[in-house]
Structure formats: structure tokens, C-alpha cells
């Protein structure tokens, strides 16, 4: 049965959801600035394995299931995936202990990774600096150009018949989405407004919070060493940093994490943190051009799992994806499509049911 | 006698010169992008005293003479001068020794400065960080908003009748300025093209070189400590940094120095250097917004003195001002005006005569 559906939010989740729904339904996507926000500022890692942490098995399962959908999702969009894999670097004994915990945990989950010395790591990824003492080599993680992804999702959503409305949304209730000066009627509303979702529905008020993240974009210059071939993650004396190479010589550095409300200003201290850490991991970047600084707001949830499912009859949520919005876009879009059709979503995503908020 | 004069270059020197010449002469200013370049990227310090170094007495004299002209120059333009003065901070014993050399030298020149302990310095300028061990308090130095200055000089030059031609210049010869596809005839050409001057006339070929400088612009945010009240200069374990406050809560941080040819890309390492050093001097800036990164090319000369005078009949030069372009704009404009009228320039600027290049 075809419905009139309003998707609130045009980040990677809202765009993927709207595009997935559009062939069967009459879809309107409302966002004052679609294809921006946290998705625009992201690094582009599709990395359930290197994001894994003991106790977060459900997130690892959802991520693994979505990663399995990614090659088809990307081929359908016509976007390249970066599949060189990830190396992880550590400096001191505390970093080494953290890497051991992750490696042991992944082995128990049946996802073994290679443990390497600093020397072995530099053989795999020669840009790694001399201070790195230990590392991991992880296969299977992917990466994608997040901005190209947003451009393609937007144009495919248009082509599929999604109507874009560039307005802010005030509230979402069953059967209606309240804008600044008017109300949109709908059969189903999908809240996919990332960090802003908490303000749109009472059930989300304390369930989703903004987690600020700053990223830098660098570019190799004439005479500099080329960027790493792998995605590089590191713990620099317990402080995380990642470097994601792009096909065109660009390198995305991220990401700080602050819980500071709806603040998207780039701070001097955040930029300094990222540069100092990243230079210790890959010293060659000191000579790279700094082309951009940016900050976005990820949507954090209380248990680090996203919120995907019915909030009440007529209102679906697809938010709280935190650091995993790009990775989880395919499985989230499939789940919303199934639920909008009155069906059950894929097994792995059931852990993201917002019904858990009431428990 | 009124002349037809072409001024090549629209930085602070070219603009000040053109505006000064326009009431008497028929002036054309040629620059593909006037009011930009090194003048746009500058910090805005008018600081002959804190720039002083033993052996550079002539530069100190020219700077002192031009500083004396600045209050009238500024009043005429209607721009505010920042007159809180400068504090200088040092960290280790090598920094303290450098500060002592400057203080002794200035005392011998009859320009005494106050030597302060770190504690005394923090009493004068409370934003100074706890690692600072020694300092100077310098009165008499000024600062100006360089971008507001460029805007005002441009509009005053227009009002005075200067014609602006937005084209690159290929070469300057007596009686003519060669553009890409045409030639401008003139009685007098004034080469004021900063770091690019070396390519315009054979006598300047090895006399002026580009010295790259990167600056950052920061802004105080809600809840952060306010910026310093003084211009702050520091040696951070022998590495220099300055912080120049603006009236609107902005703070300009500078400046790196590289001799790397005509390269105006901002590097990751340059930004990191400035942030790390500046945070040690004024820790509060870590929470400031980073609003801009930029690089410019100062025009370095072999002896650190500018080149102001006749290169040959019909060709004047006003270039090579290095770190002192804003400071020396009034005395340079006055000197070029005098020489264009066949008169002698002010005594102090004679040390800048390009005839010394032949010696």
C-alpha cells in the first residue's frame, strides 16, 4: 500500500531512507540544508570492526550486516569504495594494551586481526612515523567519499521522485509534521534529523544528544610524500585520531569529540589536537596544505546504538547513529522501508528498536 | 610639475603611494587583485621597537620616523590606532637572554623598556600563561586593523582620482609598463609589487625575494576568557609568535617564516606551529574559534631594509618592506612623492636608497 511519507532530515540517513521509500510511496524530505550536517563533515569510514569495543556486540552485528550491504548499495549508486583496509597504530604501553583488548575481542567474535610491531606496521604502511610501537592490520573495513555519496544520494532521491522542502521542522506528531508557519499532513513521518531529533518528539528528548566532532582536510603538495594507502587509525598516548585518504590526494583527519551542546564552531584547541596527534602518526602531513576545517554534530544515543523503529503509530525514527551514520545507512533505509510497509525489519537492526527507551 | 605616473602593485605600499601622488599627478595603479597580498595577511603591528635588533639601527630609525607619522596618517584616513602597547614574553633561559639583548640595545638607543618577571608580566597582561618566565613591557608601539586600512586606502585612492587597472604586469622600463597584451606609457613608473618586484626589473632580480608567512585568525567565544589587551609577542623556546588583538574580539596569530619561493598554501605544520606556540603564551585561546588561515608573501631584501628610491631615470622602487610594510607606508609614500617631484626624501629613508645594491 502506498503512503504519504514525510522524512525529516536530509543527512545521509534521511536521504538514503527517502530514496529507498520513493519508488513505492509519495515522499517529501524536509531539511533547511540537505546533504550537509554531520554527514558532510564525516571521515567516510565504513568500519564496524575497528570501531568495535567489548560489550557492544549488537552494534558490531548491525555494522557487520550493513557493511555486507555496502558493495551493492555503492554499485547501485555508482560510487567507488576504498577497500585497502585499515591499519591501527599505537604509541605507548597503554595504547598497546587497548589494541590487545580490541584484537582479543575481535578474535572471540570470529573476526581475527593481525597484530604487528611498529616495524611490521611501517612495512605495510610506510607513511607511519618512527614513534609508533605497535599496530593492527584490519581487512574488510571500507571507506567512501562522504561528500560524493551525499551528492549522489541527493540526485538519486530527486530522480526517484522525492520532493525536497527546504524548511526547518518544529515538531513531529502522528499524522503531521509542524513547520515554522504551516503543517504537513502525512500517513507516516520519519524522524531522521540526527542530533536535532531530540527536539522533535517527546520520546527522543533525552535519548539523542549532540556530540561535536571537528575534522580537517589536508592535501598532498608538490614534493611532499604521498598520503597513506590505508585508512590509518591511531591511539596517540590514549588519544584517538584517524586519517582517511581520498582518491584525489586529499586526506581527512578526524575527529575530536566534545559534549558541548549545539556548538559547531571549530576551536583552535581542536585543530591543534588533531594536527599534533596526526603528525605523530604520519609525519609527512606537516608539509601538506590545510584546505578545510569543519565541525559537525553527531547524534549520540545513551547506549551507542542507533534508534530505528516505531516511536508510536505513524511516527518512525531513524536517528542516533553517532559515528556510524554512513556505515548504517543501507541497513537503516532497508529497515524503514520494511516497517513502513508493515513488515518486520532485518534481524540485526531489532536491537535498535526505540522501544528499549521505555525500559 | 604634474606627471603621468603608473604605480605597479596595490598592497599597502602601492595604495599609500598612489593616494599620496594623486592630488598632483595623473596616477594609474595596476594590480590584478589590489588590497590583498601580504598586506591583507599581516598582523597589523606598527612596531619598530619590538622588531629592533642590534646592527639594524637604520631600520629602527626609518621605523621610528614612520611611526611618528602614523597618528596623522591614521587621523587623516579616519582609522583607529591600537595604542595599548606590546608585551614580550619568554620561556627559557635562551629566551631571557634574547630579551636582555633587545632591552640592552634599546636602552643604548635611548628607547628604554621595562624588564619584567613572569609574575609581573601576568599582572600587566593577565592572559599570559603560567609557563612564561620573563618579559618586557614596551610602550609606543602601535597596531592597526590592516584590512580596514586597506579598505580605507583603496577608497581614498579612488576618491583622489587614482585609476585602477586590474591586470598583471610583465616588466617595467623607463617610460613604459608592459602588461600581458599592451603597454602603458608613463613619465614615471613606481614598482611597489612587494615580493613580485624582483621579476619586474633587472636591478631587483636578486634584491627582493618572497618570504612566506602564515597567519591565523581566532575569535573569542561565549564563555571564553577575553583576548589580551596588549599586543603580545613571545619567544617560545627560541621560536617567535605574536598575537594582535582587534577591537571586535578577533585575535590575529602570526607568523611563520619560510623561504620557499612563491608558495601561498597554508601548511598543516605551519598552523600547528602557530597554535602550539600561541597556546603556551595565552592558554585561553584553545577555546577560541579558528575563523581563518592564510598565507602571504613578504618582500624580503638582502639587508632587511626596504628599497625606496630611483632605480634609473623614470623608474622608482618602493618594495622590500618585509615585515614592516604597514609601519613604513607613510614614510615611503612621502618619500616617493618627494622624489617624483624632483626633491630629496626625508633623511631617515635615505638608507633605503636602492643605489646600495650596486655597492
PDB file of N, CA and C in Angstrom, chain A residues 205-242:
ATOM      1  N   UNK A 205      13.513  13.189  23.602  1.00  0.00           N
ATOM      2  CA  UNK A 205      14.073  14.376  24.258  1.00  0.00           C
ATOM      3  C   UNK A 205      15.391  14.082  24.975  1.00  0.00           C
ATOM      4  N   UNK A 206      15.467  12.988  25.706  1.00  0.00           N
ATOM      5  CA  UNK A 206      16.729  12.708  26.401  1.00  0.00           C
ATOM      6  C   UNK A 206      17.437  11.509  25.775  1.00  0.00           C
ATOM      7  N   UNK A 207      16.965  11.078  24.622  1.00  0.00           N
ATOM      8  CA  UNK A 207      17.519   9.870  24.004  1.00  0.00           C
ATOM      9  C   UNK A 207      18.619  10.180  22.994  1.00  0.00           C
ATOM     10  N   UNK A 208      18.581  11.374  22.424  1.00  0.00           N
ATOM     11  CA  UNK A 208      19.570  11.756  21.415  1.00  0.00           C
ATOM     12  C   UNK A 208      20.207  13.073  21.834  1.00  0.00           C
ATOM     13  N   UNK A 209      21.536  13.128  21.767  1.00  0.00           N
ATOM     14  CA  UNK A 209      22.241  14.357  22.156  1.00  0.00           C
ATOM     15  C   UNK A 209      23.324  14.670  21.122  1.00  0.00           C
ATOM     16  N   UNK A 210      23.667  15.956  20.963  1.00  0.00           N
ATOM     17  CA  UNK A 210      24.719  16.309  20.002  1.00  0.00           C
ATOM     18  C   UNK A 210      26.110  15.999  20.549  1.00  0.00           C
ATOM     19  N   UNK A 211      26.935  15.371  19.723  1.00  0.00           N
ATOM     20  CA  UNK A 211      28.339  15.120  20.065  1.00  0.00           C
ATOM     21  C   UNK A 211      29.175  15.791  18.978  1.00  0.00           C
ATOM     22  N   UNK A 212      29.798  16.905  19.367  1.00  0.00           N
ATOM     23  CA  UNK A 212      30.534  17.702  18.393  1.00  0.00           C
ATOM     24  C   UNK A 212      31.789  16.975  17.908  1.00  0.00           C
ATOM     25  N   UNK A 213      32.028  17.056  16.631  1.00  0.00           N
ATOM     26  CA  UNK A 213      33.250  16.497  16.070  1.00  0.00           C
ATOM     27  C   UNK A 213      33.871  17.461  15.077  1.00  0.00           C
ATOM     28  N   UNK A 214      35.162  17.687  15.194  1.00  0.00           N
ATOM     29  CA  UNK A 214      35.883  18.550  14.251  1.00  0.00           C
ATOM     30  C   UNK A 214      36.725  17.691  13.320  1.00  0.00           C
ATOM     31  N   UNK A 215      36.777  18.055  12.070  1.00  0.00           N
ATOM     32  CA  UNK A 215      37.666  17.382  11.126  1.00  0.00           C
ATOM     33  C   UNK A 215      38.473  18.424  10.354  1.00  0.00           C
ATOM     34  N   UNK A 216      39.576  17.961   9.800  1.00  0.00           N
ATOM     35  CA  UNK A 216      40.415  18.792   8.938  1.00  0.00           C
ATOM     36  C   UNK A 216      40.542  18.095   7.601  1.00  0.00           C
ATOM     37  N   UNK A 217      40.688  18.870   6.554  1.00  0.00           N
ATOM     38  CA  UNK A 217      41.022  18.292   5.259  1.00  0.00           C
ATOM     39  C   UNK A 217      42.374  18.823   4.823  1.00  0.00           C
ATOM     40  N   UNK A 218      43.233  17.900   4.434  1.00  0.00           N
ATOM     41  CA  UNK A 218      44.594  18.234   4.008  1.00  0.00           C
ATOM     42  C   UNK A 218      44.774  17.748   2.583  1.00  0.00           C
ATOM     43  N   UNK A 219      45.786  18.290   1.931  1.00  0.00           N
ATOM     44  CA  UNK A 219      46.055  17.855   0.565  1.00  0.00           C
ATOM     45  C   UNK A 219      47.564  17.754   0.355  1.00  0.00           C
ATOM     46  N   UNK A 220      48.004  16.648  -0.225  1.00  0.00           N
ATOM     47  CA  UNK A 220      49.417  16.477  -0.554  1.00  0.00           C
ATOM     48  C   UNK A 220      49.827  17.578  -1.540  1.00  0.00           C
ATOM     49  N   UNK A 221      51.057  18.068  -1.430  1.00  0.00           N
ATOM     50  CA  UNK A 221      51.535  19.144  -2.299  1.00  0.00           C
ATOM     51  C   UNK A 221      52.701  18.634  -3.136  1.00  0.00           C
ATOM     52  N   UNK A 222      53.079  19.430  -4.096  1.00  0.00           N
ATOM     53  CA  UNK A 222      54.259  19.094  -4.895  1.00  0.00           C
ATOM     54  C   UNK A 222      55.444  18.871  -3.966  1.00  0.00           C
ATOM     55  N   UNK A 223      56.091  17.746  -4.126  1.00  0.00           N
ATOM     56  CA  UNK A 223      57.292  17.492  -3.342  1.00  0.00           C
ATOM     57  C   UNK A 223      57.043  16.833  -2.004  1.00  0.00           C
ATOM     58  N   UNK A 224      55.791  16.707  -1.588  1.00  0.00           N
ATOM     59  CA  UNK A 224      55.538  16.008  -0.321  1.00  0.00           C
ATOM     60  C   UNK A 224      55.401  14.515  -0.588  1.00  0.00           C
ATOM     61  N   UNK A 225      55.557  13.730   0.465  1.00  0.00           N
ATOM     62  CA  UNK A 225      55.298  12.302   0.348  1.00  0.00           C
ATOM     63  C   UNK A 225      53.805  12.088   0.104  1.00  0.00           C
ATOM     64  N   UNK A 226      53.438  11.033  -0.618  1.00  0.00           N
ATOM     65  CA  UNK A 226      52.013  10.799  -0.861  1.00  0.00           C
ATOM     66  C   UNK A 226      51.289  10.383   0.422  1.00  0.00           C
ATOM     67  N   UNK A 227      49.964  10.518   0.449  1.00  0.00           N
ATOM     68  CA  UNK A 227      49.189  10.127   1.633  1.00  0.00           C
ATOM     69  C   UNK A 227      49.274   8.621   1.879  1.00  0.00           C
ATOM     70  N   UNK A 228      48.873   8.174   3.067  1.00  0.00           N
ATOM     71  CA  UNK A 228      48.844   6.739   3.337  1.00  0.00           C
ATOM     72  C   UNK A 228      47.951   6.011   2.334  1.00  0.00           C
ATOM     73  N   UNK A 229      48.263   4.725   2.077  1.00  0.00           N
ATOM     74  CA  UNK A 229      47.400   3.941   1.198  1.00  0.00           C
ATOM     75  C   UNK A 229      46.214   3.365   1.969  1.00  0.00           C
ATOM     76  N   UNK A 230      46.403   3.146   3.267  1.00  0.00           N
ATOM     77  CA  UNK A 230      45.338   2.609   4.108  1.00  0.00           C
ATOM     78  C   UNK A 230      44.642   3.733   4.870  1.00  0.00           C
ATOM     79  N   UNK A 231      43.429   3.449   5.293  1.00  0.00           N
ATOM     80  CA  UNK A 231      42.870   4.255   6.374  1.00  0.00           C
ATOM     81  C   UNK A 231      43.732   4.001   7.603  1.00  0.00           C
ATOM     82  N   UNK A 232      44.139   5.068   8.284  1.00  0.00           N
ATOM     83  CA  UNK A 232      45.001   4.931   9.455  1.00  0.00           C
ATOM     84  C   UNK A 232      44.235   5.427  10.681  1.00  0.00           C
ATOM     85  N   UNK A 233      44.120   4.567  11.672  1.00  0.00           N
ATOM     86  CA  UNK A 233      43.573   4.989  12.961  1.00  0.00           C
ATOM     87  C   UNK A 233      44.681   4.865  13.975  1.00  0.00           C
ATOM     88  N   UNK A 234      44.644   5.683  14.990  1.00  0.00           N
ATOM     89  CA  UNK A 234      45.706   5.577  15.988  1.00  0.00           C
ATOM     90  C   UNK A 234      45.217   5.993  17.356  1.00  0.00           C
ATOM     91  N   UNK A 235      45.882   5.440  18.342  1.00  0.00           N
ATOM     92  CA  UNK A 235      45.811   5.967  19.695  1.00  0.00           C
ATOM     93  C   UNK A 235      47.160   6.606  19.968  1.00  0.00           C
ATOM     94  N   UNK A 236      47.157   7.907  20.195  1.00  0.00           N
ATOM     95  CA  UNK A 236      48.397   8.632  20.461  1.00  0.00           C
ATOM     96  C   UNK A 236      48.412   8.929  21.952  1.00  0.00           C
ATOM     97  N   UNK A 237      49.109   8.056  22.682  1.00  0.00           N
ATOM     98  CA  UNK A 237      49.064   8.160  24.144  1.00  0.00           C
ATOM     99  C   UNK A 237      47.626   8.295  24.622  1.00  0.00           C
ATOM    100  N   UNK A 238      46.831   7.327  24.217  1.00  0.00           N
ATOM    101  CA  UNK A 238      45.420   7.163  24.611  1.00  0.00           C
ATOM    102  C   UNK A 238      44.448   8.113  23.923  1.00  0.00           C
ATOM    103  N   UNK A 239      44.947   8.995  23.049  1.00  0.00           N
ATOM    104  CA  UNK A 239      44.030   9.925  22.401  1.00  0.00           C
ATOM    105  C   UNK A 239      43.872   9.532  20.933  1.00  0.00           C
ATOM    106  N   UNK A 240      42.615   9.375  20.491  1.00  0.00           N
ATOM    107  CA  UNK A 240      42.375   8.813  19.159  1.00  0.00           C
ATOM    108  C   UNK A 240      42.503   9.841  18.035  1.00  0.00           C
ATOM    109  N   UNK A 241      42.867   9.355  16.877  1.00  0.00           N
ATOM    110  CA  UNK A 241      42.867  10.178  15.664  1.00  0.00           C
ATOM    111  C   UNK A 241      42.727   9.227  14.481  1.00  0.00           C
ATOM    112  N   UNK A 242      42.127   9.698  13.399  1.00  0.00           N
ATOM    113  CA  UNK A 242      42.124   8.887  12.185  1.00  0.00           C
ATOM    114  C   UNK A 242      42.504   9.732  10.985  1.00  0.00           C
TER     115      UNK A 242
END
